[in-house]
Amino acid sequence: MIKNICCIGAGYVGGPTMTVMAYKCPEINITVVDLNKNRIAAWNSDNPHDIPIFEPGLAEIVMKVRGKNLFFSTDVESAIDKADMIFMSVNTPTKEYGKGKGMAADLKYIELCARQIAAVSKSDKIVVEKSTLPVRTAEAIRSILDNTGNHVKFQILSNPEFLAEGTAINDLLNPDRVLIGGLQTPEGKAAIEELTAIYAHWIPREKIIQTNVWSSELSKLTANAFLAQRISSINSLSALCEKTGADVTEIAKAIGSDSRIGNKFLTASVGFGGSCFQKDVLNLVYICKTLGLEEVAEYWDWVIKMNDYQKHRFADNIITTLYNTVSGKKIAFLGWAFKKNTNDTRETPAMYVADTLMNDLANISVFDPKVSPNQIFTDINHVNGKSDEENQKQLSFVSDPYEACQNAHAVVILTEWDMFKTLDWKRIHDGMMKPAFLFDGRNLLNAEDMTALDFHYKGIGK
Ligand code: UDX
Ligand code: ADP
């Protein structure tokens, strides 16, 4: 029976997952550790608004269980030492150097984590891969644990997380399925059962799928690749719709009502963002390449190429429509997060659209209800490498949507925040330069309503 859990990494995956697990398993003590002192201090804050990750419903549950059976700490070693089970929820970004640069997952944080576990552990433990990892990472982790440890026994499980940001708490409370992969030996199967028993506190057993470790690792990459592929497919058709007069929303509805296709993930957009899709598809491409499966690699690579094409196409469309020049023009950005209900901006299409427009010397004024001003400068620096001082000449952040749009030549919707639907759009139009253009990268607003208000409305695939 598992009594003490340690989770390494207090990020978007580790934080919410462990919060829900602690809430549902009051008899298990869970300590979430992270090297980042500020992040841990924020998780320990008494003010729910300071919790470092914004997810609807998260802060409320943290306040209920923190200090009872959920703890946040920077003392990684002592949490590892006490734990019967350790979750690895550290970041696995795309490698930015050396072999596999721009494609492979960077496993340095995972390796460090494994070495730390090996060095500290004095008793047998179950180690659970929570972060998305390339197939056969468990083998590498096993090799590190077995060869550098204190000769204690480790069982390694793969238990990928399928939560989507913005709906993390609901996804964790009511998942479609939980996937647990482990070695098909008696010890491996026993470890799978231990983890199954934890999830069975709140998830029906028939939704807990047990597999071998490699199937579990590859299923996570495959799930994200399929989801990303659907978005790229509908986005590719949005370009065709714009040329032909078909409406991509109508097409999505028409094909989505075929139960074999299904109606989810068919919303054409400026492109997908987030920490997972691009990283995981690139990772799949890299794995296929290294195994000599060139055609398979190329097939999946087009999902990414199509997504890049969509972001550039959208930005180019803005420039072309504004009489081929945005130089010195104010452009308002409504939204910066990669999707609504999150403050996460990783791979957000907004930063790439901003970069293209800034290269054409536009002045951009950004409003987002949850993203901090510092974050947008970090993001744009990530794309163009310029200092904050330099970027501030062209990019500003305001805390009021009307101020962002005042005197703008165009308003661009980059995130589908619900609040944008209920803005006073007549007031926005009145305050803008004329003709007033509205580029809706999320098809959030009704084209007819906006045209009636005299906007030159441009949605995706319309
Ligand atoms: C995704 C997976 O959904 C989740 O299962 C996995 O664990 C992590 O990756 P996430 O990145 O949080 O989750 O968000 P998701 O809702 O999948 O959206 C990803 C991106 O696709 C967003 O930028 C979103 O706006 C975009 N999207 C989504 C579309 O453009 N159209 C759609 O129809 C759906
Ligand atoms: P994810 O979306 O996968 O949760 P994040 O970047 O939000 O990714 O979170 C990962 C966290 O893991 C970061 O807060 C980082 O500081 C932490 N981390 C990385 N390596 C270690 C380590 N060896 N020990 C403790 N924490 C780590």
XYZ file of C-alpha atoms and ligand atoms in Angstrom:
523
model
C 0.000 0.000 0.000
C 1.322 3.362 -1.019
C 1.433 5.835 1.887
C 3.846 8.521 0.674
C 4.118 9.990 -2.777
C 6.691 12.445 -4.051
C 6.133 14.333 -7.286
C 9.177 15.972 -8.857
C 8.101 19.053 -10.821
C 5.400 21.507 -9.699
C 4.386 22.650 -13.171
C 1.243 22.483 -15.286
C 1.167 18.691 -15.028
C 2.574 17.906 -11.558
C 0.736 20.652 -9.655
C -2.864 19.993 -10.721
C -2.459 16.190 -10.956
C -1.144 15.857 -7.423
C -3.724 18.306 -6.079
C -6.555 16.145 -7.381
C -4.839 12.934 -6.239
C -4.407 14.326 -2.712
C -8.034 15.464 -2.681
C -9.281 12.010 -3.680
C -6.855 9.984 -1.531
C -6.857 11.589 1.928
C -4.870 8.726 3.476
C -1.874 9.273 1.150
C 0.654 12.016 1.893
C 1.811 13.792 -1.244
C 4.782 16.132 -1.458
C 5.322 18.089 -4.671
C 8.888 19.320 -5.016
C 10.547 21.679 -7.442
C 13.954 23.319 -7.792
C 12.242 26.618 -8.561
C 11.898 28.349 -5.154
C 9.547 31.057 -6.433
C 7.192 28.494 -7.904
C 7.038 26.558 -4.618
C 6.522 29.778 -2.628
C 3.631 30.660 -4.940
C 2.037 27.213 -4.453
C 2.317 27.821 -0.690
C 0.789 31.280 -0.813
C -2.271 32.048 1.300
C -3.723 34.109 -1.504
C -5.499 31.838 -4.036
C -4.686 34.360 -6.795
C -0.959 33.721 -6.298
C -1.170 29.995 -7.148
C 1.309 29.901 -10.058
C -0.985 28.094 -12.462
C -4.379 29.393 -13.393
C -6.894 26.590 -13.888
C -10.605 26.895 -13.141
C -11.292 25.157 -9.786
C -7.625 24.462 -8.950
C -7.008 27.093 -6.253
C -10.130 26.017 -4.347
C -8.951 22.398 -4.096
C -5.391 23.451 -3.218
C -6.772 25.473 -0.300
C -8.761 22.447 0.918
C -5.934 19.885 0.945
C -2.703 21.845 1.310
C -1.155 21.354 4.736
C -3.343 18.264 5.327
C -2.007 15.647 2.916
C -0.598 17.867 0.147
C 2.699 19.692 0.611
C 4.841 21.837 -1.668
C 8.554 21.948 -0.921
C 12.010 22.595 -2.345
C 13.524 19.805 -0.274
C 13.724 17.301 -3.125
C 15.961 14.810 -1.333
C 13.912 14.320 1.771
C 10.700 13.952 -0.262
C 12.348 11.263 -2.427
C 13.696 9.491 0.641
C 10.273 9.244 2.311
C 8.314 8.228 -0.788
C 7.070 4.760 -1.798
C 6.127 6.110 -5.199
C 7.748 8.949 -7.172
C 6.155 10.766 -10.077
C 8.486 12.456 -12.570
C 6.691 15.546 -13.865
C 9.612 17.591 -15.049
C 9.695 19.451 -18.333
C 10.771 17.699 -21.538
C 11.073 20.575 -24.034
C 12.220 20.199 -27.627
C 16.021 20.085 -27.738
C 17.552 23.420 -28.678
C 21.102 22.186 -29.264
C 23.188 19.376 -30.660
C 21.932 16.063 -31.963
C 18.197 16.120 -32.678
C 18.071 19.921 -32.257
C 14.606 21.290 -32.956
C 13.003 17.835 -32.896
C 14.009 15.418 -30.185
C 12.838 15.825 -26.604
C 15.487 17.239 -24.306
C 15.800 14.642 -21.586
C 18.367 16.407 -19.438
C 15.816 17.213 -16.710
C 14.566 13.625 -16.700
C 18.077 12.247 -16.476
C 18.959 14.596 -13.648
C 15.834 13.564 -11.877
C 16.629 9.848 -12.292
C 20.158 10.371 -10.997
C 18.811 12.227 -7.995
C 16.349 9.430 -7.220
C 19.126 6.850 -7.552
C 21.461 8.760 -5.271
C 18.960 9.369 -2.496
C 16.855 6.188 -2.359
C 17.488 3.775 0.493
C 14.350 1.663 0.012
C 12.498 0.063 -2.940
C 10.357 2.478 -4.938
C 7.970 2.721 -7.841
C 8.995 5.446 -10.268
C 6.246 6.797 -12.531
C 6.903 8.703 -15.782
C 4.267 11.414 -15.915
C 5.963 13.739 -18.398
C 5.531 12.856 -22.078
C 8.613 10.963 -23.099
C 9.910 9.351 -26.252
C 9.352 5.645 -26.567
C 11.867 3.573 -24.596
C 12.802 6.325 -22.158
C 11.851 3.963 -19.361
C 14.773 1.811 -20.453
C 17.177 4.731 -20.046
C 15.702 5.589 -16.655
C 16.001 1.959 -15.598
C 19.615 1.852 -16.646
C 20.453 4.958 -14.618
C 18.544 3.771 -11.567
C 20.021 0.271 -11.622
C 23.578 1.318 -12.306
C 23.984 4.325 -10.086
C 21.671 3.483 -7.191
C 22.216 2.006 -3.739
C 21.069 -1.414 -4.975
C 17.473 -0.862 -4.005
C 14.777 -2.125 -6.404
C 12.906 0.213 -8.708
C 9.809 -0.500 -10.747
C 9.256 1.945 -13.588
C 5.772 2.727 -14.816
C 4.574 4.945 -17.632
C 1.428 6.871 -16.728
C 1.066 9.695 -19.258
C -1.187 12.602 -18.457
C -3.918 13.499 -20.932
C -5.236 16.636 -19.214
C -5.797 19.687 -21.377
C -5.029 23.100 -19.957
C -8.013 25.210 -19.041
C -10.030 22.079 -18.218
C -7.360 20.313 -16.139
C -9.437 19.815 -13.012
C -12.417 18.393 -14.850
C -10.129 16.200 -16.983
C -8.424 14.899 -13.841
C -11.661 14.268 -11.970
C -13.441 12.639 -14.944
C -10.842 11.346 -17.394
C -11.831 9.411 -20.524
C -9.201 6.886 -19.479
C -6.074 6.441 -17.389
C -3.175 4.628 -18.986
C -0.670 2.652 -16.935
C 2.189 0.823 -18.600
C 4.679 -1.424 -16.844
C 6.879 -4.437 -17.287
C 4.918 -7.644 -17.751
C 6.825 -9.395 -14.944
C 5.240 -10.308 -11.578
C 6.945 -7.279 -9.956
C 5.959 -5.006 -12.848
C 2.359 -6.174 -12.685
C 2.289 -5.653 -8.910
C 3.499 -2.065 -9.409
C 0.791 -1.482 -12.036
C -1.764 -2.720 -9.495
C -0.466 -0.307 -6.819
C -0.975 2.667 -9.121
C -4.310 1.315 -10.358
C -5.510 1.149 -6.735
C -4.705 4.847 -6.292
C -6.699 5.941 -9.346
C -9.519 3.547 -8.430
C -10.304 5.894 -5.505
C -12.272 7.968 -7.995
C -12.055 6.424 -11.458
C -14.023 3.309 -12.508
C -11.667 0.384 -13.072
C -12.873 -0.197 -16.638
C -11.430 3.212 -17.524
C -7.975 2.266 -16.246
C -6.087 0.689 -19.146
C -3.060 -1.448 -18.334
C -0.461 -2.000 -21.053
C 3.176 -2.746 -21.505
C 5.435 0.210 -20.899
C 6.264 0.891 -24.551
C 2.625 0.937 -25.667
C 1.832 3.423 -22.941
C 4.700 5.752 -23.939
C 3.793 5.585 -27.628
C 0.045 6.007 -26.999
C 0.585 9.431 -25.496
C 2.544 10.663 -28.515
C -0.013 9.100 -30.846
C -2.988 10.701 -29.092
C -1.442 14.160 -29.368
C -0.347 13.549 -32.974
C -3.907 12.544 -33.972
C -5.409 15.595 -32.263
C -2.889 17.952 -33.860
C -3.448 16.290 -37.222
C -7.185 17.007 -37.078
C -6.508 20.697 -36.497
C -3.979 20.846 -39.335
C -6.435 19.036 -41.608
C -9.261 21.484 -40.973
C -6.837 24.421 -41.152
C -5.563 23.270 -44.539
C -9.158 23.331 -45.772
C -9.723 26.789 -44.290
C -7.276 28.115 -46.898
C -9.278 26.424 -49.638
C -12.546 27.795 -48.224
C -11.207 31.344 -48.292
C -10.475 30.951 -52.017
C -13.779 29.309 -52.942
C -16.481 30.878 -50.804
C -17.181 27.717 -48.790
C -17.417 28.297 -45.028
C -15.116 26.105 -42.941
C -17.458 26.215 -39.930
C -20.252 24.768 -42.046
C -17.922 22.102 -43.389
C -16.794 21.188 -39.864
C -20.428 20.811 -38.832
C -21.285 18.762 -41.902
C -18.409 16.306 -41.541
C -18.489 16.313 -37.726
C -21.988 14.879 -37.695
C -20.644 11.723 -39.295
C -20.211 9.645 -36.141
C -17.110 8.024 -37.613
C -15.413 11.415 -37.844
C -16.897 13.024 -34.708
C -17.349 16.727 -34.064
C -14.509 17.550 -31.661
C -11.227 19.249 -32.579
C -12.529 20.558 -35.883
C -12.382 24.277 -35.094
C -10.261 26.017 -37.707
C -7.956 28.525 -36.046
C -4.841 30.630 -36.419
C -3.018 27.418 -35.478
C -2.526 25.227 -32.469
C -0.205 26.224 -29.657
C 0.583 24.850 -26.226
C 3.438 22.878 -24.808
C 2.409 19.496 -26.168
C 1.281 19.233 -29.768
C 4.281 20.613 -31.596
C 6.773 19.047 -29.207
C 5.167 15.624 -29.320
C 4.691 15.513 -33.099
C 8.303 16.614 -33.622
C 9.345 13.945 -31.218
C 7.405 11.328 -33.179
C 9.026 12.572 -36.385
C 12.446 12.308 -34.808
C 11.852 8.787 -33.523
C 10.660 7.670 -36.981
C 13.696 9.255 -38.623
C 16.137 7.644 -36.275
C 14.494 4.281 -36.992
C 14.821 4.825 -40.739
C 11.084 5.348 -41.337
C 11.488 8.408 -43.584
C 7.986 8.323 -45.128
C 6.306 7.998 -41.749
C 8.414 10.864 -40.426
C 7.536 13.059 -43.384
C 3.841 12.266 -43.083
C 3.699 13.549 -39.493
C 6.063 16.433 -40.178
C 3.414 17.932 -42.444
C 1.149 18.399 -39.424
C 3.702 20.882 -38.100
C 4.419 22.463 -41.477
C 0.693 23.060 -42.000
C 0.457 24.672 -38.558
C 3.373 27.017 -39.345
C 1.794 27.813 -42.711
C -1.483 28.735 -40.996
C 0.183 31.159 -38.550
C 2.105 32.855 -41.367
C -0.907 32.896 -43.679
C -2.945 34.652 -40.991
C -0.271 37.286 -40.351
C 0.302 37.819 -44.098
C -3.422 38.252 -44.587
C -3.434 41.085 -42.045
C -0.625 42.892 -43.844
C -2.130 42.385 -47.304
C -5.565 43.533 -46.189
C -4.187 46.668 -44.535
C -3.094 47.884 -47.984
C 0.195 45.951 -47.856
C 1.635 47.990 -45.041
C 1.298 47.954 -41.279
C 4.292 50.225 -40.763
C 3.566 52.626 -37.893
C -0.001 51.327 -37.590
C -1.464 50.330 -34.255
C -2.768 46.769 -34.191
C -4.689 45.542 -31.129
C -4.213 41.946 -29.974
C -7.077 40.516 -27.939
C -5.624 37.491 -26.215
C -2.087 36.155 -25.952
C -2.516 32.768 -24.168
C -2.471 29.727 -26.480
C -6.123 29.057 -25.624
C -8.765 30.357 -23.229
C -8.862 29.714 -19.482
C -5.118 29.396 -19.075
C -2.241 31.791 -18.464
C 0.084 29.483 -20.396
C 1.675 31.016 -23.469
C 4.015 28.243 -24.578
C 4.046 28.063 -28.405
C 1.159 30.509 -28.539
C 0.385 31.513 -32.157
C 0.112 35.117 -30.866
C 3.881 35.481 -30.529
C 4.545 34.358 -34.099
C 1.841 36.617 -35.527
C 3.258 39.503 -33.455
C 6.768 38.789 -34.724
C 5.673 38.893 -38.384
C 3.776 42.145 -37.875
C 6.645 43.696 -35.903
C 9.024 42.839 -38.735
C 6.730 44.962 -40.871
C 7.071 47.731 -38.277
C 3.596 47.535 -36.737
C 2.911 48.759 -33.202
C 1.105 46.122 -31.193
C -1.019 46.678 -28.120
C -1.878 43.475 -26.254
C -4.677 42.726 -23.816
C -5.060 39.326 -22.173
C -7.070 38.750 -18.984
C -4.591 36.276 -17.450
C -1.161 36.689 -19.031
C 1.341 38.993 -17.312
C 3.160 41.823 -19.147
C 6.530 40.224 -18.352
C 5.446 37.046 -20.049
C 4.694 38.670 -23.402
C 8.161 40.219 -23.479
C 9.749 36.885 -22.573
C 7.770 35.271 -25.388
C 8.610 37.804 -28.070
C 12.248 37.725 -27.026
C 12.115 33.953 -27.497
C 11.045 34.526 -31.118
C 13.128 37.545 -32.164
C 15.959 37.535 -29.639
C 15.650 41.279 -29.049
C 15.889 42.974 -25.652
C 12.776 44.114 -23.769
C 13.844 47.724 -24.321
C 13.987 47.206 -28.054
C 10.695 45.301 -28.176
C 8.962 47.915 -26.025
C 9.271 50.360 -28.910
C 6.732 48.268 -30.830
C 4.934 46.111 -28.293
C 2.925 47.196 -25.264
C 0.637 45.527 -22.768
C -2.509 47.215 -21.459
C -4.945 46.055 -18.813
C -8.080 47.252 -20.591
C -9.395 45.822 -23.890
C -10.900 49.159 -24.975
C -7.587 50.918 -24.459
C -5.859 48.258 -26.565
C -8.276 48.944 -29.440
C -8.368 52.762 -29.199
C -7.043 54.295 -32.447
C -6.099 50.878 -33.789
C -6.310 50.138 -37.518
C -7.115 46.523 -36.824
C -8.181 44.299 -33.952
C -6.890 40.733 -33.986
C -8.440 37.991 -31.831
C -5.757 35.475 -30.893
C -7.401 33.693 -27.931
C -11.046 32.675 -27.638
C -11.640 34.168 -24.160
C -15.405 34.216 -23.471
C -15.213 37.826 -22.299
C -14.397 38.982 -25.843
C -17.869 37.937 -26.997
C -19.554 40.383 -24.639
C -17.340 43.426 -25.214
C -19.116 46.562 -26.416
C -18.073 46.100 -30.035
C -19.814 49.278 -31.180
C -17.722 51.237 -28.693
C -14.584 49.498 -29.977
C -15.489 50.308 -33.570
C -16.180 53.956 -32.697
C -12.716 54.311 -31.155
C -10.809 52.826 -34.100
C -9.233 54.265 -37.234
C -11.437 53.780 -40.285
C -11.928 51.524 -42.077
C -11.864 49.312 -38.989
C -10.630 45.755 -39.579
C -11.352 42.793 -37.345
C -9.311 39.602 -37.826
C -10.825 36.757 -35.876
C -8.217 34.032 -35.508
C -10.615 31.874 -33.498
C -13.940 32.444 -35.293
C -15.224 33.653 -31.944
C -17.548 36.411 -33.135
C -20.510 36.299 -35.429
C -19.390 37.620 -38.824
C -22.813 39.081 -39.626
C -23.063 40.991 -36.335
C -19.633 42.465 -36.854
C -20.276 43.418 -40.470
C -23.501 45.110 -39.323
C -21.354 47.196 -36.966
C -19.331 48.285 -40.010
C -16.282 46.190 -39.260
C -14.385 44.670 -42.152
C -14.584 41.202 -40.657
C -12.181 38.404 -41.606
C -12.588 35.031 -39.947
C -10.587 31.877 -40.590
C -11.819 29.878 -43.576
C -14.654 32.214 -44.473
C -3.307 18.856 -25.382
C -4.175 17.588 -25.369
O -5.542 17.944 -25.635
C -4.052 16.895 -24.022
O -4.779 15.675 -24.036
C -2.584 16.613 -23.733
O -2.433 16.017 -22.450
C -1.769 17.897 -23.798
O -1.960 18.532 -25.074
P -3.572 21.344 -24.466
O -2.357 21.652 -25.255
O -3.627 21.794 -23.050
O -3.851 19.758 -24.427
O -4.829 22.016 -25.178
P -5.842 21.613 -26.355
O -7.206 21.897 -25.877
O -5.618 20.264 -26.888
O -5.506 22.712 -27.468
C -4.250 22.766 -28.117
C -4.255 23.849 -29.156
O -5.095 23.501 -30.258
C -4.776 25.207 -28.673
O -3.975 26.234 -29.196
C -6.180 25.256 -29.226
O -6.639 26.567 -29.418
C -5.989 24.543 -30.556
N -7.240 23.969 -31.096
C -7.908 23.001 -30.399
C -7.704 24.396 -32.326
O -7.107 25.263 -32.972
N -8.855 23.817 -32.843
C -9.543 22.841 -32.180
O -10.568 22.372 -32.706
C -9.062 22.422 -30.920
P 4.820 20.577 -17.459
O 3.877 21.328 -18.375
O 5.324 19.294 -18.098
O 4.265 20.359 -16.102
P 6.498 22.747 -16.461
O 7.654 23.417 -17.126
O 5.253 23.531 -16.184
O 6.163 21.459 -17.343
O 6.976 22.136 -15.071
C 8.107 21.345 -14.877
C 8.750 21.715 -13.533
O 9.765 20.765 -13.231
C 9.418 23.085 -13.502
O 8.808 23.886 -12.505
C 10.902 22.768 -13.162
O 11.470 23.717 -12.271
C 10.792 21.425 -12.475
N 12.022 20.612 -12.517
C 12.774 20.282 -13.585
N 13.806 19.473 -13.221
C 13.697 19.278 -11.882
C 14.455 18.526 -10.891
N 15.530 17.789 -11.217
N 14.038 18.591 -9.608
C 12.964 19.309 -9.252
N 12.210 20.028 -10.108
C 12.566 20.012 -11.423
